[in-house]
Amino acid sequence: MTAITGGEAIVQGLVAEGVDTVFGLPGAQIYGLFDAFHQAQMRVIGARHEQACGYMAFGYARASGRPGVFSVVPGPGVLNAGAALLTAFGSNEPVLCLTGQVPTPFLGQGRGHLHEMPDQLATLRSFVKWADRIDYPGSAPTKVARGFQEMMSGRRGPAALEMPWDVFTQRADVAASTPLPRFAAPLPDSDRIKAAAALIKASKNPMIFVGSGAIDAADEILELAEMLDAPVVAFRSGRGIVSNAHELGLTMAAAYHLWPQTDLIIGIGTRLELPAWRWPYRPAGQKSVRIDIDPVEMRRFAADAAIVADAQAGTAALRAAVSKAGFTRTHGRRDTIREASAKALKEIQAVQPQMAYLDILREVLPDDAIVTDELSQVGFASWYGFPIYQPRTFITSGYQGTLGSGFPTALGAKVAQPDRAVVAITGDGGFMFGVQELATAVQFNIGVVTLVFNNNAYGNVRRDQLTVFDGRVTAADLVNPDFVKLAEAFGVAAARVTAPDQFRPALEEALAHGGPSLIVIEVPRDSEVSPWAFIHPAKP
Ligand SMILES: Cc1ncc(C[n+]2csc(CCOP(=O)(O)OP(=O)(O)O)c2C)c(N)n1
Ligand SMILES: [Mg+2]
């Protein structure tokens, strides 16, 4: 053993977990950690606001399947990154926040030391999966390993570790870091698998729903779907698990047409937001099967057959049981599914001009391109109007609906997948939450193409105020900078588009350019057709 600092001990733990990139914004308390990054030649991507450190780590995690790590100062720095951690929590993404604390002698005293907050660990624990303090260098290897174990086991999620200011530079003998094994997943209960197979056997028109918990079970899910002729539907995070190019891979708009006949739902790694409360009714007598690794989920939406298991193992076991029990395909089901897709494709074309732009975007982008959404008129439409072909290529903020997440999340995704095209779909409002990260994109040459759909408004809010609040528009209209000039001032290539026919050449040029680029797409205020009819559809 050799004496190393607390900061070096943390970095040793990160290296043992295979981490080679961290996102971070340094300050006095965490100098010791950043110096250890430097000494270990860790790649450190800086940012201009802590929120971007968190979002970049989130995008990195979702795009790669590996944990995203970031470091920020405690107190204000942690709170600045809070929305990103909350987004990672809602999306079940492994994102590790490394932060500081007041010096050891000041802990818990409220004397007003730099960045002190009343109870940082309690605050963090209220919205991350696991958080702890490293009190001395020798405890770093175990605690870092524990953090990764928690993030990557069972239902994944973010974690946080804090270390007092003095400990980052305190030297001590520290044991080598060894990753801990992931917690074993519960094995699918054979009686419940049998019960689920019996429900499937008795059904005529099952529909499979998938969410972020099923991202790594794509093969098993497609096999089950093929066996049952069942459509596979995802709302947001599960998109691409079954490709929309496959006739069984449906958008929510197409799936809703099949809803009246759906006599069984099979949810895999999903909260079932669509059928449970976005869609206005459930057909009478409909049954349900769920596979989820989190037993708590089974209380939130009780299923007729609740299988607590890993998505891969649970789906494989279910398929084997169905193949034993038997299932009679409904005659002509694939034709019905194809018709539903064709009908939806036609209907969503009403959502203009959003669909005109999304259609061009899909035609131009390679199948493995990564797209991030935002809560914006085009972002909403992309949930059902932009086909997705591979898992982890549609990165959304999920149920948090975190305005401002899209652009910095895209930066992190591009860092994880530098050889893929990465496009951020943003509104003018959401983009300006993190506009300063254009500097980060330039500094680290992160070649994200950012689309800013500029309607000079928080458009969604404005529409709600016009329609629900009798036209009393309050704080929803925006006066924006010239986005082309702004981007150019940062050194970002920029273009302006005022109609869909100008979009293709601008996009092709931006992609060919390779470096960071921005396309501002001017959309007249109030000209966009509401995208909501497909997200909260009416009862037929
Ligand atoms: C962090 C956060 N703050 C506020 C909101 C509320 N909100 C939802 S959509 C929206 C307006 C979005 O405006 P813009 O990005 O310009 O997109 P547009 O609807 O105009 O296309 C706002 C303020 C939110 N979802 N998240
Ligand atoms: Mg807008």
Coordinates of C-alpha atoms and ligand atoms in Angstrom, one line a residue:
M1 CA 0.0 0.0 0.0
T2 CA 1.1 3.5 -0.7
A3 CA -0.2 6.7 0.8
I4 CA -2.6 8.5 -1.6
T5 CA -5.0 11.3 -1.2
G6 CA -8.8 11.0 -0.8
G7 CA -9.2 12.4 -4.3
E8 CA -6.8 9.9 -5.8
A9 CA -8.6 7.1 -3.9
I10 CA -11.8 8.1 -5.6
V11 CA -10.2 8.3 -9.0
Q12 CA -8.6 4.9 -8.4
G13 CA -12.1 3.5 -7.8
L14 CA -13.4 5.1 -11.0
V15 CA -10.6 3.7 -13.0
A16 CA -11.3 0.2 -11.6
E17 CA -14.9 0.6 -12.9
G18 CA -13.6 1.5 -16.4
V19 CA -14.4 5.2 -16.2
D20 CA -12.3 7.2 -18.6
T21 CA -14.4 10.4 -19.0
V22 CA -15.9 12.7 -16.4
F23 CA -17.9 15.9 -16.7
G24 CA -17.2 18.6 -14.2
L25 CA -16.9 22.2 -13.0
P26 CA -14.3 22.6 -10.3
G27 CA -14.3 24.8 -7.2
A28 CA -12.2 25.1 -4.0
Q29 CA -13.7 22.1 -2.1
I30 CA -13.1 19.6 -4.9
Y31 CA -9.7 20.9 -6.1
G32 CA -8.1 17.7 -4.7
L33 CA -10.4 15.6 -6.9
F34 CA -9.7 17.5 -10.1
D35 CA -6.0 17.4 -9.4
A36 CA -6.4 13.6 -9.1
F37 CA -8.2 13.5 -12.4
H38 CA -5.3 15.4 -14.0
Q39 CA -2.7 13.1 -12.5
A40 CA -4.6 10.0 -13.7
Q41 CA -5.0 11.6 -17.2
M42 CA -8.8 11.2 -16.9
R43 CA -10.6 13.0 -19.7
V44 CA -12.5 15.9 -18.1
I45 CA -15.2 17.8 -20.0
G46 CA -15.9 21.1 -18.4
A47 CA -19.1 23.1 -18.7
R48 CA -20.4 26.6 -18.1
H49 CA -23.1 25.6 -15.6
E50 CA -23.4 22.6 -13.3
Q51 CA -26.7 21.6 -14.9
A52 CA -24.8 20.7 -18.1
C53 CA -22.4 18.5 -16.2
G54 CA -25.4 16.5 -14.9
Y55 CA -27.2 16.4 -18.3
M56 CA -24.0 15.5 -20.2
A57 CA -23.4 12.6 -17.8
F58 CA -27.1 11.6 -18.3
G59 CA -26.8 11.7 -22.1
Y60 CA -23.5 9.8 -21.9
A61 CA -25.1 7.0 -19.8
R62 CA -28.2 6.6 -21.9
A63 CA -26.2 6.7 -25.2
S64 CA -23.6 4.2 -24.0
G65 CA -25.2 2.0 -21.4
R66 CA -22.3 2.8 -19.1
P67 CA -22.5 5.0 -16.0
G68 CA -22.0 8.7 -16.5
V69 CA -19.9 10.5 -13.9
F70 CA -19.8 14.2 -13.1
S71 CA -18.3 16.3 -10.3
V72 CA -19.5 19.7 -9.0
V73 CA -19.0 21.8 -5.9
P74 CA -21.4 21.0 -3.0
G75 CA -24.5 23.1 -2.1
P76 CA -25.2 25.5 -5.0
G77 CA -23.3 23.3 -7.4
V78 CA -25.2 20.2 -6.5
L79 CA -28.5 22.1 -6.6
N80 CA -27.6 23.5 -10.0
A81 CA -27.2 19.9 -11.2
G82 CA -30.3 18.8 -9.3
A83 CA -32.7 18.8 -12.3
A84 CA -30.3 16.5 -14.2
L85 CA -30.0 14.1 -11.3
L86 CA -33.8 14.1 -10.9
T87 CA -34.1 13.4 -14.7
A88 CA -31.6 10.5 -14.3
F89 CA -33.7 9.2 -11.4
G90 CA -36.9 9.4 -13.3
S91 CA -35.2 7.7 -16.3
N92 CA -33.5 5.0 -14.2
E93 CA -30.0 6.0 -15.5
P94 CA -26.8 5.3 -13.7
V95 CA -25.3 8.8 -13.2
L96 CA -22.8 9.4 -10.4
C97 CA -22.5 12.8 -8.8
L98 CA -19.1 13.4 -7.0
T99 CA -19.2 16.4 -4.7
G100 CA -17.6 18.0 -1.7
Q101 CA -18.6 19.0 1.8
V102 CA -17.4 21.5 4.4
P103 CA -14.2 20.6 6.1
T104 CA -14.4 17.7 8.6
P105 CA -14.4 19.9 11.8
F106 CA -17.3 22.0 10.4
L107 CA -19.5 19.0 9.5
G108 CA -23.1 19.4 10.7
Q109 CA -22.6 22.7 12.6
G110 CA -24.3 25.2 10.4
R111 CA -21.6 27.8 10.9
G112 CA -21.9 29.0 7.4
H113 CA -18.8 27.5 5.8
L114 CA -18.4 27.9 2.0
H115 CA -21.3 26.1 0.1
E116 CA -22.7 24.6 3.3
M117 CA -26.2 23.4 3.1
P118 CA -28.3 22.1 6.0
D119 CA -28.2 18.4 5.1
Q120 CA -26.8 17.8 1.7
L121 CA -26.9 14.0 2.0
A122 CA -30.6 14.0 3.0
T123 CA -31.4 16.4 0.2
L124 CA -29.6 14.1 -2.3
R125 CA -31.1 11.0 -0.9
S126 CA -34.6 12.4 -1.6
F127 CA -34.0 12.1 -5.3
V128 CA -31.1 9.8 -6.1
K129 CA -31.1 6.0 -5.6
W130 CA -28.2 6.0 -3.2
A131 CA -25.9 8.6 -1.6
D132 CA -23.2 8.4 1.0
R133 CA -20.2 10.3 2.5
I134 CA -16.6 9.2 2.2
D135 CA -15.2 10.3 5.6
Y136 CA -11.6 9.3 5.1
P137 CA -9.4 8.2 2.1
G138 CA -9.4 4.5 3.2
S139 CA -13.1 4.2 2.8
A140 CA -13.2 5.4 -0.8
P141 CA -12.6 2.1 -2.6
T142 CA -15.6 0.4 -0.9
K143 CA -17.9 3.4 -1.2
V144 CA -17.1 4.1 -4.8
A145 CA -17.6 0.4 -5.6
R146 CA -20.9 0.4 -3.6
G147 CA -22.1 3.4 -5.7
F148 CA -21.5 1.6 -8.9
Q149 CA -23.1 -1.6 -7.5
E150 CA -26.3 0.4 -6.6
M151 CA -26.4 2.3 -9.9
M152 CA -26.1 -0.8 -12.0
S153 CA -28.0 -3.4 -10.0
G154 CA -31.8 -4.0 -10.2
R155 CA -33.7 -0.9 -11.2
R156 CA -30.8 1.4 -12.2
G157 CA -30.5 4.9 -11.0
P158 CA -28.2 7.8 -10.1
A159 CA -26.0 7.9 -7.0
A160 CA -24.0 10.6 -5.2
L161 CA -20.9 10.6 -3.1
E162 CA -19.7 13.6 -1.0
M163 CA -16.3 14.0 0.7
P164 CA -15.3 16.7 3.2
W165 CA -12.9 19.4 1.7
D166 CA -9.9 18.3 3.7
V167 CA -10.2 14.6 2.9
F168 CA -9.7 15.2 -0.8
T169 CA -6.1 16.1 -0.1
Q170 CA -5.5 14.0 3.0
R171 CA -3.0 11.2 2.5
A172 CA -3.4 7.7 3.9
D173 CA -2.7 4.1 3.0
V174 CA -5.6 3.0 0.7
A175 CA -6.3 -0.6 -0.4
A176 CA -6.6 -1.2 -4.1
S177 CA -10.1 -0.7 -5.6
T178 CA -12.1 -3.8 -6.7
P179 CA -15.5 -3.5 -8.2
L180 CA -18.3 -5.2 -6.3
P181 CA -20.5 -7.8 -8.2
R182 CA -24.0 -6.6 -9.2
F183 CA -26.8 -7.7 -6.9
A184 CA -28.3 -10.9 -8.3
A185 CA -31.7 -10.3 -9.9
P186 CA -34.7 -12.2 -8.5
L187 CA -35.4 -15.3 -10.7
P188 CA -38.8 -15.3 -12.4
D189 CA -41.3 -17.2 -10.2
S190 CA -42.3 -20.3 -12.2
D191 CA -45.9 -20.2 -11.0
R192 CA -46.4 -16.6 -12.1
I193 CA -44.7 -17.3 -15.4
K194 CA -47.2 -20.2 -15.9
A195 CA -50.1 -17.9 -14.9
A196 CA -48.9 -15.3 -17.4
A197 CA -48.5 -17.9 -20.1
A198 CA -52.1 -19.0 -19.4
L199 CA -53.3 -15.4 -19.8
I200 CA -51.4 -15.1 -23.1
K201 CA -52.9 -18.4 -24.3
A202 CA -56.4 -17.2 -23.5
S203 CA -55.9 -13.8 -25.3
K204 CA -56.5 -13.0 -28.9
N205 CA -54.9 -9.6 -29.3
P206 CA -52.1 -9.0 -26.8
M207 CA -50.1 -5.8 -26.9
I208 CA -46.6 -5.4 -25.4
F209 CA -45.5 -2.2 -23.8
V210 CA -41.8 -1.5 -23.2
G211 CA -39.9 1.2 -21.2
S212 CA -36.4 2.0 -20.2
G213 CA -36.1 -1.1 -18.1
A214 CA -36.3 -3.2 -21.2
I215 CA -33.6 -1.5 -23.1
D216 CA -31.2 -4.4 -22.8
A217 CA -33.8 -7.1 -23.6
A218 CA -34.5 -6.2 -27.3
D219 CA -33.8 -9.7 -28.7
E220 CA -36.0 -11.5 -26.2
I221 CA -38.8 -9.0 -26.7
L222 CA -38.8 -9.3 -30.4
E223 CA -38.8 -13.1 -30.2
L224 CA -41.9 -12.9 -27.9
A225 CA -43.6 -10.4 -30.1
E226 CA -43.0 -12.5 -33.2
M227 CA -44.4 -15.6 -31.5
L228 CA -47.6 -13.7 -30.5
D229 CA -47.9 -11.4 -33.5
A230 CA -48.1 -8.8 -30.8
P231 CA -47.4 -5.1 -31.5
V232 CA -44.6 -3.6 -29.3
V233 CA -45.3 0.0 -28.1
A234 CA -43.1 2.5 -26.4
F235 CA -44.0 6.0 -25.2
R236 CA -40.6 7.6 -25.0
S237 CA -37.6 5.9 -23.3
G238 CA -38.4 2.4 -24.6
R239 CA -38.5 3.6 -28.2
G240 CA -36.2 1.6 -30.6
I241 CA -36.2 -1.6 -28.5
V242 CA -38.3 -2.9 -31.4
S243 CA -37.6 -0.8 -34.5
N244 CA -40.3 1.3 -36.0
A245 CA -39.1 -0.2 -39.3
H246 CA -40.4 -3.6 -38.1
E247 CA -44.1 -4.1 -38.7
L248 CA -44.5 -5.0 -35.0
G249 CA -42.7 -1.9 -33.7
L250 CA -45.5 0.6 -33.2
T251 CA -45.6 4.3 -32.2
M252 CA -48.2 5.2 -29.7
A253 CA -50.4 6.8 -32.3
A254 CA -50.6 3.5 -34.3
A255 CA -51.0 1.4 -31.2
Y256 CA -54.0 3.4 -30.0
H257 CA -56.0 2.3 -33.1
L258 CA -55.5 -1.3 -31.9
W259 CA -56.5 -0.5 -28.3
P260 CA -60.2 -1.4 -28.4
Q261 CA -59.4 -5.0 -29.3
T262 CA -56.5 -5.4 -26.9
D263 CA -57.5 -8.0 -24.4
L264 CA -54.1 -8.4 -22.7
I265 CA -51.3 -6.0 -22.0
I266 CA -47.8 -7.2 -21.3
G267 CA -45.7 -4.5 -19.7
I268 CA -41.9 -5.1 -19.7
G269 CA -39.7 -2.6 -17.8
T270 CA -42.3 0.1 -18.0
R271 CA -44.5 2.2 -15.7
L272 CA -47.3 1.6 -18.3
E273 CA -47.9 5.4 -18.5
L274 CA -49.8 5.1 -21.8
P275 CA -52.4 2.4 -20.9
A276 CA -52.6 3.3 -17.2
W277 CA -53.4 7.0 -17.5
R278 CA -52.5 8.7 -20.8
W279 CA -55.1 6.6 -22.7
P280 CA -58.6 7.5 -21.5
Y281 CA -60.0 4.0 -21.0
R282 CA -59.1 0.3 -20.8
P283 CA -61.3 -2.1 -22.8
A284 CA -63.6 -4.1 -20.5
G285 CA -62.2 -7.4 -19.3
Q286 CA -58.6 -6.6 -20.4
K287 CA -56.0 -8.6 -18.5
S288 CA -52.4 -7.6 -17.7
V289 CA -49.0 -9.2 -17.3
R290 CA -46.0 -7.3 -16.0
I291 CA -42.3 -8.0 -15.9
D292 CA -40.4 -5.6 -13.8
I293 CA -37.3 -5.8 -11.6
D294 CA -38.8 -3.4 -9.1
P295 CA -41.4 -5.1 -6.8
V296 CA -42.8 -1.6 -5.8
E297 CA -44.0 -1.2 -9.4
M298 CA -46.4 -4.1 -8.9
R299 CA -48.3 -2.0 -6.3
R300 CA -48.4 1.1 -8.5
F301 CA -50.2 -0.8 -11.2
A302 CA -51.4 -4.2 -10.1
A303 CA -51.2 -6.9 -12.8
D304 CA -53.1 -10.2 -13.1
A305 CA -49.7 -11.8 -13.4
A306 CA -46.8 -9.9 -11.8
I307 CA -43.4 -11.2 -12.5
V308 CA -40.6 -9.6 -10.6
A309 CA -37.5 -10.3 -12.7
D310 CA -34.9 -8.8 -15.0
A311 CA -36.4 -8.0 -18.4
Q312 CA -34.2 -10.3 -20.3
A313 CA -34.6 -13.4 -18.0
G314 CA -38.3 -12.7 -17.4
T315 CA -39.1 -12.3 -21.1
A316 CA -37.1 -15.4 -22.1
A317 CA -38.9 -17.5 -19.4
L318 CA -42.3 -16.2 -20.5
R319 CA -41.6 -17.1 -24.1
A320 CA -40.5 -20.6 -23.2
A321 CA -43.6 -21.0 -21.1
V322 CA -45.9 -19.8 -23.9
S323 CA -44.2 -22.1 -26.4
K324 CA -45.1 -25.0 -24.0
A325 CA -48.6 -23.8 -23.2
G326 CA -49.4 -22.9 -26.8
F327 CA -50.9 -19.7 -28.4
T328 CA -53.2 -19.5 -31.3
R329 CA -52.5 -16.5 -33.6
T330 CA -55.5 -14.4 -34.5
H331 CA -56.1 -14.7 -38.2
G332 CA -55.0 -11.6 -40.1
R333 CA -53.5 -9.9 -37.1
R334 CA -50.4 -8.7 -38.9
D335 CA -52.6 -7.1 -41.6
T336 CA -54.6 -5.3 -38.9
I337 CA -51.4 -4.0 -37.3
R338 CA -50.0 -2.8 -40.7
E339 CA -53.3 -1.0 -41.3
A340 CA -53.1 0.7 -38.0
S341 CA -49.6 1.9 -38.7
A342 CA -50.6 3.2 -42.1
K343 CA -53.6 5.0 -40.7
A344 CA -51.6 6.7 -38.0
L345 CA -48.9 7.7 -40.5
K346 CA -51.6 9.5 -42.5
E347 CA -53.2 11.1 -39.4
I348 CA -50.1 12.5 -37.9
Q349 CA -49.3 14.4 -41.1
A350 CA -51.9 16.9 -39.8
V351 CA -49.4 18.1 -37.2
Q352 CA -47.7 20.7 -39.3
P353 CA -45.2 22.2 -39.8
Q354 CA -43.6 19.8 -37.2
M355 CA -44.1 16.7 -39.3
A356 CA -42.6 18.2 -42.5
Y357 CA -39.4 18.9 -40.5
L358 CA -39.4 15.5 -38.8
D359 CA -39.9 13.6 -42.0
I360 CA -36.9 15.3 -43.6
L361 CA -34.8 14.8 -40.4
R362 CA -35.6 11.0 -40.5
E363 CA -34.8 10.8 -44.2
V364 CA -31.4 12.5 -43.8
L365 CA -30.2 10.9 -40.6
P366 CA -28.6 7.4 -40.5
D367 CA -30.6 4.8 -38.6
D368 CA -28.1 4.8 -35.7
A369 CA -28.2 8.6 -35.2
I370 CA -29.1 9.8 -31.7
V371 CA -31.8 12.4 -31.2
T372 CA -32.7 14.2 -28.0
D373 CA -36.1 15.7 -27.5
E374 CA -37.4 18.7 -25.5
L375 CA -40.8 19.7 -24.3
S376 CA -41.5 21.7 -27.4
Q377 CA -43.9 21.5 -30.3
V378 CA -41.5 19.5 -32.5
G379 CA -40.2 17.5 -29.5
F380 CA -43.7 16.4 -28.6
A381 CA -44.5 15.4 -32.2
S382 CA -41.3 13.4 -32.3
W383 CA -42.6 11.0 -29.7
Y384 CA -44.9 9.5 -32.3
G385 CA -43.9 11.2 -35.5
F386 CA -40.2 10.4 -35.7
P387 CA -39.5 6.7 -36.3
I388 CA -36.8 5.2 -34.1
Y389 CA -34.8 2.2 -35.2
Q390 CA -32.4 1.2 -32.4
P391 CA -32.5 1.3 -28.6
R392 CA -30.6 4.2 -26.9
T393 CA -31.0 6.4 -30.0
F394 CA -34.0 8.5 -28.7
I395 CA -32.9 10.2 -25.5
T396 CA -35.7 11.9 -23.6
S397 CA -36.2 13.4 -20.2
G398 CA -39.0 11.0 -19.6
Y399 CA -41.7 11.9 -17.1
Q400 CA -39.7 14.7 -15.6
G401 CA -40.2 16.7 -18.8
T402 CA -37.1 18.7 -17.9
L403 CA -37.1 21.8 -20.1
G404 CA -33.6 22.7 -21.1
S405 CA -32.2 19.1 -20.9
G406 CA -32.1 18.4 -24.6
F407 CA -29.0 20.3 -25.8
P408 CA -26.6 19.5 -22.9
T409 CA -27.9 15.9 -22.9
A410 CA -27.0 15.7 -26.6
L411 CA -23.5 16.9 -25.9
G412 CA -23.0 14.0 -23.5
A413 CA -24.4 11.5 -26.0
K414 CA -22.0 12.7 -28.6
V415 CA -19.0 12.4 -26.2
A416 CA -20.1 8.8 -25.7
Q417 CA -20.7 8.1 -29.4
P418 CA -18.4 10.4 -31.3
D419 CA -18.8 8.5 -34.6
R420 CA -22.6 8.8 -34.7
A421 CA -24.7 11.8 -35.8
V422 CA -26.3 13.4 -32.7
V423 CA -29.1 15.9 -33.1
A424 CA -30.8 18.0 -30.4
I425 CA -34.4 19.0 -31.2
T426 CA -35.2 22.1 -29.1
G427 CA -37.5 25.0 -28.9
D428 CA -36.3 28.6 -28.4
G429 CA -37.3 28.5 -24.8
G430 CA -35.7 25.3 -23.8
F431 CA -32.5 25.9 -25.8
M432 CA -31.8 29.1 -23.9
F433 CA -31.7 27.2 -20.5
G434 CA -28.3 26.0 -21.6
V435 CA -27.3 28.2 -24.5
Q436 CA -23.9 28.9 -22.9
E437 CA -22.9 25.3 -23.5
L438 CA -22.3 26.3 -27.1
A439 CA -18.9 27.3 -25.7
T440 CA -18.4 23.8 -24.3
A441 CA -19.3 22.3 -27.7
V442 CA -16.6 24.5 -29.3
Q443 CA -14.0 24.0 -26.7
F444 CA -14.2 20.2 -26.8
N445 CA -15.3 20.0 -30.5
I446 CA -18.5 18.2 -29.7
G447 CA -20.2 18.0 -33.1
V448 CA -23.8 18.1 -32.1
V449 CA -26.3 19.5 -34.6
T450 CA -28.8 21.6 -32.6
L451 CA -32.2 22.5 -34.2
V452 CA -33.8 25.5 -32.5
F453 CA -37.4 25.8 -33.5
N454 CA -38.0 29.4 -32.9
N455 CA -41.6 30.5 -32.3
N456 CA -40.6 33.4 -30.0
A457 CA -42.6 31.8 -27.2
Y458 CA -42.9 29.2 -24.6
G459 CA -45.2 27.9 -27.2
N460 CA -46.9 25.2 -25.2
V461 CA -47.6 27.5 -22.3
R462 CA -48.8 30.2 -24.6
R463 CA -51.3 27.8 -26.3
D464 CA -52.6 26.7 -22.9
Q465 CA -53.1 30.3 -21.8
L466 CA -54.8 31.2 -25.1
T467 CA -57.2 28.3 -25.0
V468 CA -57.8 27.5 -21.3
F469 CA -57.3 30.9 -19.7
D470 CA -59.2 33.0 -22.3
G471 CA -56.2 34.5 -24.0
R472 CA -54.5 35.9 -20.9
V473 CA -50.9 35.3 -22.0
T474 CA -48.6 35.7 -19.0
A475 CA -44.8 35.3 -19.2
A476 CA -45.0 33.0 -22.2
D477 CA -43.9 35.4 -25.0
L478 CA -40.2 35.6 -25.7
V479 CA -38.0 38.3 -27.2
N480 CA -35.0 36.3 -28.5
P481 CA -31.5 37.1 -29.7
D482 CA -30.6 36.5 -33.3
F483 CA -29.7 32.8 -32.9
V484 CA -27.5 32.7 -36.0
K485 CA -25.4 35.7 -34.8
L486 CA -25.3 34.2 -31.3
A487 CA -24.1 30.9 -32.5
E488 CA -21.5 32.5 -34.7
A489 CA -20.2 34.6 -31.8
F490 CA -19.5 31.3 -30.0
G491 CA -17.7 30.0 -33.1
V492 CA -20.5 27.6 -34.0
A493 CA -21.5 27.1 -37.6
A494 CA -25.1 28.4 -38.0
A495 CA -27.9 28.6 -40.6
R496 CA -31.4 30.0 -40.7
V497 CA -34.3 28.1 -42.2
T498 CA -37.8 29.7 -42.8
A499 CA -39.6 26.8 -44.6
P500 CA -39.3 23.0 -44.7
D501 CA -37.9 23.0 -48.2
Q502 CA -34.8 24.8 -47.0
F503 CA -34.2 22.4 -44.2
R504 CA -32.7 19.4 -46.0
P505 CA -29.7 21.3 -47.5
A506 CA -29.0 23.0 -44.2
L507 CA -29.1 19.8 -42.3
E508 CA -26.9 18.0 -44.8
E509 CA -24.4 20.8 -44.6
A510 CA -24.5 20.8 -40.8
L511 CA -23.9 17.0 -40.6
A512 CA -21.1 17.2 -43.2
H513 CA -19.4 20.0 -41.3
G514 CA -18.8 17.6 -38.4
G515 CA -18.2 20.2 -35.7
P516 CA -20.9 21.8 -33.5
S517 CA -23.6 23.5 -35.6
L518 CA -26.9 25.1 -35.1
I519 CA -29.9 25.5 -37.4
V520 CA -32.5 28.0 -36.3
I521 CA -35.9 27.2 -37.8
E522 CA -38.2 30.2 -37.7
V523 CA -41.8 29.2 -37.1
P524 CA -44.4 31.9 -36.9
R525 CA -46.0 32.2 -33.5
D526 CA -49.2 30.2 -33.1
S527 CA -48.8 28.5 -36.5
E528 CA -48.1 25.0 -35.1
V529 CA -50.8 22.5 -35.0
S530 CA -51.2 21.1 -31.5
P531 CA -49.3 17.9 -31.1
W532 CA -51.4 16.8 -28.1
A533 CA -54.2 14.9 -29.7
F534 CA -51.9 11.9 -30.1
I535 CA -50.4 12.1 -26.6
H536 CA -53.7 12.4 -24.7
P537 CA -56.1 10.9 -27.2
A538 CA -59.8 11.1 -26.9
K539 CA -62.0 8.1 -26.1
P540 CA -63.5 7.0 -29.5
Ligands
LIG1 C1 -37.6 22.8 -16.0 C2 -39.0 23.1 -16.6 N1 -39.5 24.4 -16.5 C3 -40.6 24.7 -17.0 C4 -41.4 23.8 -17.7 C5 -42.7 24.1 -18.3 N2 -42.8 24.2 -19.7 C6 -43.1 23.1 -20.5 S1 -43.1 23.4 -22.1 C7 -42.6 25.0 -21.9 C8 -42.4 25.9 -23.0 C9 -41.4 25.4 -24.0 O1 -41.0 26.4 -24.9 P1 -40.1 26.1 -26.1 O2 -38.9 25.4 -25.6 O3 -39.8 27.4 -26.8 O4 -40.9 25.1 -27.0 P2 -42.2 25.4 -27.8 O5 -43.4 24.8 -27.0 O6 -42.4 26.9 -28.0 O7 -42.0 24.7 -29.1 C10 -42.5 25.2 -20.5 C11 -42.1 26.5 -20.0 C12 -40.8 22.5 -17.8 N3 -41.4 21.5 -18.5 N4 -39.6 22.2 -17.3
MG2 MG -40.8 28.2 -28.4

